[in-house]
Amino acid sequence: MDFHAQNKNNKLQGMCKEYAMNPFEMNLDASRANYDPLTPLTFLERSAAVYPDHKAMVHGDWSYTYAEFYDRCRRLASAIAKQGLGQGDTVSIMAPNIPAILESHFGVPMMGGVLNALNTRLDADALAFILDHAECKLLITDREYSDVMRAALKKASVNPVVIDIDDPEAEGGDLISEMTYEAFLETGDPDFEWTGPADEWQAIALNYTSGTTGDPKGVVYHHRGAYLAATGSSMSWNLPKHPTYLWTLPMFHCNGWCFPWAITAVGGTHVCLRKVEADGIYAAMGDHGVDHLCGAPIILSMLINTGDENKAKARPGTKVMVAASPPPAAVLAEMDQLGFDVTHVYGLTESYGPAVYCDWRDDWNDKSVQDRAALKARQGVRYHALSGLDVLDPDSLQPVPRDGATMGEVMMRGNLIMKGYLKNPSTTEKSFKGGWFHTGDLAVIHEDGYIELRDRSKDIIISGGENISTIEVEGLLYKHPAVLEAAVVARPDDKWGETPCAFVMLRDGSSATEQDIIAFCRDNMAHFKCPKTVVFEDLPKTSTGKVQKFVLRERAKNL
Amino acid sequence: MDFHAQNKNNKLQGMCKEYAMNPFEMNLDASRANYDPLTPLTFLERSAAVYPDHKAMVHGDWSYTYAEFYDRCRRLASAIAKQGLGQGDTVSIMAPNIPAILESHFGVPMMGGVLNALNTRLDADALAFILDHAECKLLITDREYSDVMRAALKKASVNPVVIDIDDPEAEGGDLISEMTYEAFLETGDPDFEWTGPADEWQAIALNYTSGTTGDPKGVVYHHRGAYLAATGSSMSWNLPKHPTYLWTLPMFHCNGWCFPWAITAVGGTHVCLRKVEADGIYAAMGDHGVDHLCGAPIILSMLINTGDENKAKARPGTKVMVAASPPPAAVLAEMDQLGFDVTHVYGLTESYGPAVYCDWRDDWNDKSVQDRAALKARQGVRYHALSGLDVLDPDSLQPVPRDGATMGEVMMRGNLIMKGYLKNPSTTEKSFKGGWFHTGDLAVIHEDGYIELRDRSKDIIISGGENISTIEVEGLLYKHPAVLEAAVVARPDDKWGETPCAFVMLRDGSSATEQDIIAFCRDNMAHFKCPKTVVFEDLPKTSTGKVQKFVLRERAKNL
């Protein structure tokens, strides 16, 4: 299955047959002068050279320039190398969005290492599994997570070098090693002579998917893909020079959708944010002139469900990239009214984060607010660097009709797809079956080629033989004036097999009964799709703001 | 000298030694799902899918959408393939900036061919040399150039299939074959199933440098480089979605700096322009809302040296990318006043056109108009995809001091450097000596890392052992109110070896004597740098607006 090697073989065989006669293939090989492996590390080198005095990072009262940013990253690379680590060694980091994790995105791969950013919501068992599976050699950990990391290290078989981040902005937590991150940087050489990867296919990062069943899978990114993902987001979002970017999206989530690299490429200012909450976000907007941010729909909820004092700080035109789960149309409409310029993107850990975006069409501007929100809720079309995106029948791999109604599985192919799952060849092979990456997401494709997610394969409800998209039902629930948040899952049913069960959180000061909600749905949707059960309670969420549907499914089963 | 292969060898040897134990290199090979050779051809496929109804091209009264653009390019690819051409075969085209040459940038490489766009100013001898050297298999030629092409074909040894472009906008010229371009397209299949290159290192284009001595050299571009140059210009220039781009830059010049591909990537409208002159440029601005254009300084001269009726059509904020020779500060200042947003870039045929740009710094906005123009006249810093740019001592390859005074040779390395010169291994090797591409341009590098050209190696004047930059002298001459255009070359001198000789064209209605000009120079510049001779006459230029200094040197020698 080595396509790259196969290409090379084809080429060699071809040369014997015909290329040998083709002057375009003779004496025109790659050399040091005209070839370099693609890597996003060069973005920092370039920005430090071109914008040395521009502000690269802000964290509380602390900020530094691109010259200092580069200096610190080279120190980090050097310090890690002095610990005996080299090419292909894993460095794990457990931290919120603070300078150390930003710097790790450059410092670790600069010495040949692979960055493994850990999800800060994980428990000790999951962390221990990851440290072992990743064969972690060095761990950088923030004091806020000392308890869980100490427990994880106890359970793990690996015995990494441990470095504590003693962030002045942190509250509580003790230190668990003898070396702080700042002291560690002091051991490094700011003139460390890093080289890029010898091959652009070499690993740069390792991200574990938050699998809901079984052990997490380790998704491997390579330098080429990270470069193309970063320049891809720059093109799709039309990133200007020197944006001021607020870190509302966790950097442990698909390496912050590769924005540590993308923002650095355009010489932007990274505004760190230890605690992601409405007050902090709006304060950063007011204090630093933030003009770009990313996040799951939870971020949108924070922005719109807050006091007027916060909202007054909103800068009209601030660009917001949202993904992870389809934002309800009602939420998008509210964002629109606040003046935020929302771009809806879609991707998975396996696609370096966003690889699909709802590329806005000029003629959509004339639509009603509701219609615009519905269009914006589509996942959309592929990034430039993704060569294939379609909705296919998962068995035959034939495209479904472009009718906006027939469901199939979203499949992607091309340079924005991961290198594969670490030490998991069978799952890698399965997920790449037939030359497509199988996302596991169900969608329809519209006549204009824009895809719209209907569900995760495992989330779909089958009631009386009919498929029901939980996303469609949730979209309607969000239109009910009393509903703040909603999630729909399947509830086992003797007669129908499954029926939709809605979990709903009401707005402060609002009220609605189960009957109200069901009646509202029956007035606006085919009856078989309407919830048969409505439960009022807070929704359990993952660290990235996704509703944990497996928890709700469990509850629905036991109702 | 095969670095690529060397990398692969290193990798293979490495695997035996250590990679075999590294899980990041095991069972994580490239496959159809996660790897594709980079090629700019996918930009058209994507834009046709995402923006099918958006206007892709305007030519006189004719325009078409992206769906039609893609259809025509696939027909072209199919029609060429039906003539028996295949992978690595050369298709030459002789045309001004009209739809056929735009379409050739996609249609030719879609069938595996290599596009050879011919300079329309060349004579029959030079064209015959190129057709033979390129091993041209098919020639597409505009009726305006029938006479010279008929003569060239007579002199050439090759016997290509000839297709006539019968452009309704053309004046005069007969047809020289039995097949017109439009009829040829009719023979092609709009559903032609093209595949991208099997290897991104395969050739996509062949551009002959307008060498002033000896035979022209054939510069080979590959798909990877063309992709990175196109996305590079998109990032450096911060190209928005759907720009309206006016074709003032010849597409035969470095493939129009790769803008056929870049503009298509962002779904822009290509506004064709058969005749590049002030009236036509301003008419296009007024008629089509042009917001982006590129060109040599001659284009800037056209824009500023025209009537007020034209200037009234200038759209403030129109972005202009200028290169080829450093625009005089006085010209830049005038462009500024007209509201044009000029970006100065620098590159060579060997670097896919621009690979360096004067990345504007915010703190320069506070400078005086003159100072800003002087800063903008710098060539600047590297594109993201160029890994190295420096001014080196050509012998030792050591960097010169960053003092803005010491001259050295501009050298570049990285992914924006050509595949090499066709059938010319010794020149390729020489130009890549020491792992750098030797540009032959002399420059200084400022403290901030911005380079500023002083001269072509062969243009420098050495007078009494002192180096004199002709660009510096020309920059001063342009500040004289009576001077419209100026060029300075060396004139042999018994005492000094060489002295500067200025060729000057005065503005209409202005007058100045040789003594006036020399006195003006002596008042503003070290005396040894001042012209000793001033000749008043029109300047001979190449098709791309560069002054033909070799002609002037000849004249100066015979004065």
Short mmCIF file of N, CA, C and O in Angstrom, two decimals, chain B residues 399-460:
data_model
loop_
_atom_site.label_atom_id
_atom_site.label_comp_id
_atom_site.label_asym_id
_atom_site.label_seq_id
_atom_site.Cartn_x
_atom_site.Cartn_y
_atom_site.Cartn_z
N PRO B 399 28.11 35.37 3.47
CA PRO B 399 27.22 36.54 3.41
C PRO B 399 28.00 37.84 3.54
O PRO B 399 28.97 37.90 4.30
N VAL B 400 27.57 38.86 2.81
CA VAL B 400 28.20 40.18 2.99
C VAL B 400 27.60 40.80 4.24
O VAL B 400 26.54 40.39 4.71
N PRO B 401 28.29 41.80 4.82
CA PRO B 401 27.73 42.45 6.01
C PRO B 401 26.38 43.10 5.68
O PRO B 401 26.17 43.58 4.57
N ARG B 402 25.50 43.12 6.68
CA ARG B 402 24.17 43.73 6.48
C ARG B 402 24.27 45.23 6.75
O ARG B 402 23.72 45.75 7.71
N ASP B 403 24.98 45.90 5.87
CA ASP B 403 25.25 47.32 6.11
C ASP B 403 24.63 48.23 5.04
O ASP B 403 24.83 49.44 5.06
N GLY B 404 23.88 47.63 4.12
CA GLY B 404 23.25 48.45 3.08
C GLY B 404 24.25 49.07 2.13
O GLY B 404 23.89 49.95 1.35
N ALA B 405 25.51 48.62 2.18
CA ALA B 405 26.55 49.24 1.35
C ALA B 405 27.40 48.22 0.61
O ALA B 405 27.72 48.41 -0.56
N THR B 406 27.75 47.13 1.28
CA THR B 406 28.63 46.15 0.65
C THR B 406 27.86 45.33 -0.39
O THR B 406 26.84 44.74 -0.09
N MET B 407 28.38 45.31 -1.61
CA MET B 407 27.69 44.58 -2.65
C MET B 407 28.11 43.13 -2.70
O MET B 407 29.25 42.77 -2.40
N GLY B 408 27.18 42.28 -3.05
CA GLY B 408 27.44 40.87 -3.28
C GLY B 408 26.42 40.37 -4.28
O GLY B 408 25.65 41.17 -4.83
N GLU B 409 26.40 39.06 -4.50
CA GLU B 409 25.46 38.51 -5.48
C GLU B 409 24.23 37.95 -4.76
O GLU B 409 24.36 37.27 -3.73
N VAL B 410 23.06 38.25 -5.29
CA VAL B 410 21.84 37.69 -4.71
C VAL B 410 21.81 36.20 -4.99
O VAL B 410 21.97 35.77 -6.13
N MET B 411 21.59 35.42 -3.93
CA MET B 411 21.47 33.97 -4.09
C MET B 411 20.20 33.50 -3.40
O MET B 411 19.78 34.05 -2.38
N MET B 412 19.60 32.48 -3.98
CA MET B 412 18.36 31.92 -3.45
C MET B 412 18.47 30.41 -3.42
O MET B 412 19.21 29.82 -4.20
N ARG B 413 17.68 29.82 -2.54
CA ARG B 413 17.55 28.36 -2.57
C ARG B 413 16.16 27.97 -2.10
O ARG B 413 15.51 28.72 -1.38
N GLY B 414 15.72 26.82 -2.55
CA GLY B 414 14.45 26.31 -2.06
C GLY B 414 13.47 25.94 -3.15
O GLY B 414 13.81 25.83 -4.33
N ASN B 415 12.23 25.77 -2.73
CA ASN B 415 11.22 25.18 -3.60
C ASN B 415 10.74 26.09 -4.73
O ASN B 415 9.98 25.65 -5.58
N LEU B 416 11.15 27.35 -4.71
CA LEU B 416 10.74 28.24 -5.80
C LEU B 416 11.83 28.39 -6.85
O LEU B 416 11.79 29.31 -7.66
N ILE B 417 12.80 27.50 -6.83
CA ILE B 417 13.84 27.53 -7.86
C ILE B 417 13.55 26.42 -8.88
O ILE B 417 13.20 25.31 -8.52
N MET B 418 13.71 26.79 -10.13
CA MET B 418 13.44 25.90 -11.27
C MET B 418 14.02 24.49 -11.11
O MET B 418 14.94 24.25 -10.34
N LYS B 419 13.48 23.60 -11.91
CA LYS B 419 14.00 22.23 -12.01
C LYS B 419 15.40 22.24 -12.63
O LYS B 419 16.23 21.39 -12.31
N GLY B 420 15.65 23.20 -13.49
CA GLY B 420 16.96 23.31 -14.13
C GLY B 420 16.81 23.79 -15.56
O GLY B 420 15.70 24.10 -16.01
N TYR B 421 17.95 23.90 -16.26
CA TYR B 421 17.93 24.30 -17.67
C TYR B 421 17.84 23.05 -18.55
O TYR B 421 18.61 22.10 -18.35
N LEU B 422 16.96 23.09 -19.53
CA LEU B 422 16.73 21.92 -20.39
C LEU B 422 17.97 21.61 -21.23
O LEU B 422 18.51 22.51 -21.89
N LYS B 423 18.38 20.37 -21.21
CA LYS B 423 19.49 19.89 -22.02
C LYS B 423 20.73 20.78 -21.88
O LYS B 423 21.38 21.11 -22.87
N ASN B 424 20.99 21.20 -20.66
CA ASN B 424 22.12 22.09 -20.42
C ASN B 424 22.69 21.82 -19.03
O ASN B 424 22.68 22.69 -18.16
N PRO B 425 23.16 20.58 -18.81
CA PRO B 425 23.58 20.20 -17.45
C PRO B 425 24.73 21.05 -16.91
O PRO B 425 24.77 21.33 -15.71
N SER B 426 25.62 21.51 -17.78
CA SER B 426 26.77 22.26 -17.24
C SER B 426 26.32 23.62 -16.71
O SER B 426 26.76 24.05 -15.64
N THR B 427 25.41 24.29 -17.43
CA THR B 427 24.93 25.59 -16.94
C THR B 427 24.06 25.40 -15.70
O THR B 427 24.10 26.20 -14.77
N THR B 428 23.25 24.35 -15.70
CA THR B 428 22.44 24.06 -14.51
C THR B 428 23.35 23.89 -13.30
O THR B 428 23.13 24.49 -12.24
N GLU B 429 24.38 23.07 -13.48
CA GLU B 429 25.28 22.79 -12.36
C GLU B 429 25.98 24.07 -11.89
O GLU B 429 26.10 24.32 -10.69
N LYS B 430 26.39 24.87 -12.87
CA LYS B 430 27.09 26.11 -12.52
C LYS B 430 26.16 27.06 -11.76
O LYS B 430 26.57 27.69 -10.78
N SER B 431 24.91 27.13 -12.21
CA SER B 431 24.00 28.09 -11.57
C SER B 431 23.57 27.60 -10.19
O SER B 431 23.06 28.39 -9.40
N PHE B 432 23.74 26.31 -9.90
CA PHE B 432 23.37 25.76 -8.58
C PHE B 432 24.60 25.51 -7.70
O PHE B 432 24.52 24.83 -6.68
N LYS B 433 25.72 26.06 -8.11
CA LYS B 433 26.99 25.77 -7.42
C LYS B 433 26.93 26.10 -5.93
O LYS B 433 26.45 27.16 -5.54
N GLY B 434 27.39 25.19 -5.12
CA GLY B 434 27.44 25.43 -3.69
C GLY B 434 26.08 25.37 -3.01
O GLY B 434 25.93 25.81 -1.88
N GLY B 435 25.08 24.83 -3.71
CA GLY B 435 23.77 24.69 -3.08
C GLY B 435 22.94 25.95 -3.10
O GLY B 435 21.95 26.06 -2.38
N TRP B 436 23.35 26.93 -3.90
CA TRP B 436 22.58 28.16 -4.05
C TRP B 436 22.33 28.41 -5.54
O TRP B 436 23.18 28.10 -6.37
N PHE B 437 21.18 29.00 -5.84
CA PHE B 437 20.96 29.48 -7.20
C PHE B 437 21.58 30.87 -7.31
O PHE B 437 21.24 31.78 -6.55
N HIS B 438 22.51 31.02 -8.24
CA HIS B 438 23.23 32.28 -8.44
C HIS B 438 22.44 33.15 -9.41
O HIS B 438 22.34 32.81 -10.59
N THR B 439 21.89 34.25 -8.93
CA THR B 439 21.01 35.05 -9.78
C THR B 439 21.75 35.90 -10.79
O THR B 439 21.19 36.32 -11.79
N GLY B 440 23.01 36.23 -10.50
CA GLY B 440 23.74 37.15 -11.37
C GLY B 440 23.39 38.60 -11.07
O GLY B 440 23.92 39.51 -11.71
N ASP B 441 22.51 38.82 -10.09
CA ASP B 441 22.17 40.20 -9.71
C ASP B 441 23.02 40.64 -8.53
O ASP B 441 23.22 39.87 -7.58
N LEU B 442 23.48 41.88 -8.58
CA LEU B 442 24.28 42.41 -7.49
C LEU B 442 23.40 43.25 -6.58
O LEU B 442 22.54 44.00 -7.05
N ALA B 443 23.60 43.12 -5.29
CA ALA B 443 22.74 43.82 -4.34
C ALA B 443 23.49 44.09 -3.06
O ALA B 443 24.58 43.57 -2.82
N VAL B 444 22.86 44.93 -2.23
CA VAL B 444 23.28 45.10 -0.84
C VAL B 444 22.18 44.51 0.02
O VAL B 444 21.06 44.31 -0.44
N ILE B 445 22.49 44.23 1.27
CA ILE B 445 21.46 43.79 2.20
C ILE B 445 21.47 44.76 3.38
O ILE B 445 22.52 45.12 3.90
N HIS B 446 20.28 45.22 3.73
CA HIS B 446 20.18 46.20 4.81
C HIS B 446 20.17 45.48 6.17
O HIS B 446 20.00 44.27 6.25
N GLU B 447 20.31 46.28 7.20
CA GLU B 447 20.37 45.74 8.56
C GLU B 447 19.13 44.90 8.87
O GLU B 447 19.19 43.91 9.60
N ASP B 448 17.98 45.31 8.31
CA ASP B 448 16.73 44.60 8.58
C ASP B 448 16.54 43.37 7.70
O ASP B 448 15.47 42.75 7.72
N GLY B 449 17.55 43.04 6.89
CA GLY B 449 17.47 41.83 6.08
C GLY B 449 16.82 42.04 4.72
O GLY B 449 16.67 41.08 3.96
N TYR B 450 16.40 43.25 4.41
CA TYR B 450 15.81 43.54 3.10
C TYR B 450 16.94 43.73 2.09
O TYR B 450 17.89 44.47 2.36
N ILE B 451 16.81 43.06 0.94
CA ILE B 451 17.85 43.23 -0.07
C ILE B 451 17.46 44.36 -1.01
O ILE B 451 16.27 44.69 -1.17
N GLU B 452 18.46 44.97 -1.60
CA GLU B 452 18.21 46.03 -2.57
C GLU B 452 19.19 45.84 -3.72
O GLU B 452 20.40 45.84 -3.53
N LEU B 453 18.64 45.69 -4.91
CA LEU B 453 19.48 45.41 -6.07
C LEU B 453 20.32 46.63 -6.41
O LEU B 453 19.86 47.76 -6.33
N ARG B 454 21.52 46.34 -6.82
CA ARG B 454 22.38 47.41 -7.31
C ARG B 454 22.58 47.27 -8.81
O ARG B 454 22.66 48.25 -9.51
N ASP B 455 22.65 46.05 -9.29
CA ASP B 455 22.87 45.85 -10.71
C ASP B 455 22.91 44.38 -11.07
O ASP B 455 23.09 43.52 -10.22
N ARG B 456 22.75 44.14 -12.37
CA ARG B 456 23.12 42.83 -12.88
C ARG B 456 24.65 42.79 -12.85
O ARG B 456 25.30 43.81 -13.05
N SER B 457 25.22 41.62 -12.64
CA SER B 457 26.69 41.51 -12.62
C SER B 457 27.28 42.18 -13.84
O SER B 457 28.26 42.91 -13.76
N LYS B 458 26.64 41.95 -14.98
CA LYS B 458 27.25 42.45 -16.21
C LYS B 458 26.96 43.94 -16.43
O LYS B 458 27.56 44.55 -17.30
N ASP B 459 26.03 44.51 -15.64
CA ASP B 459 25.68 45.92 -15.82
C ASP B 459 26.53 46.87 -14.96
O ASP B 459 26.56 48.07 -15.21
N ILE B 460 27.17 46.35 -13.96
CA ILE B 460 27.91 47.19 -13.02
C ILE B 460 28.99 47.99 -13.78
O ILE B 460 29.59 47.48 -14.73
#
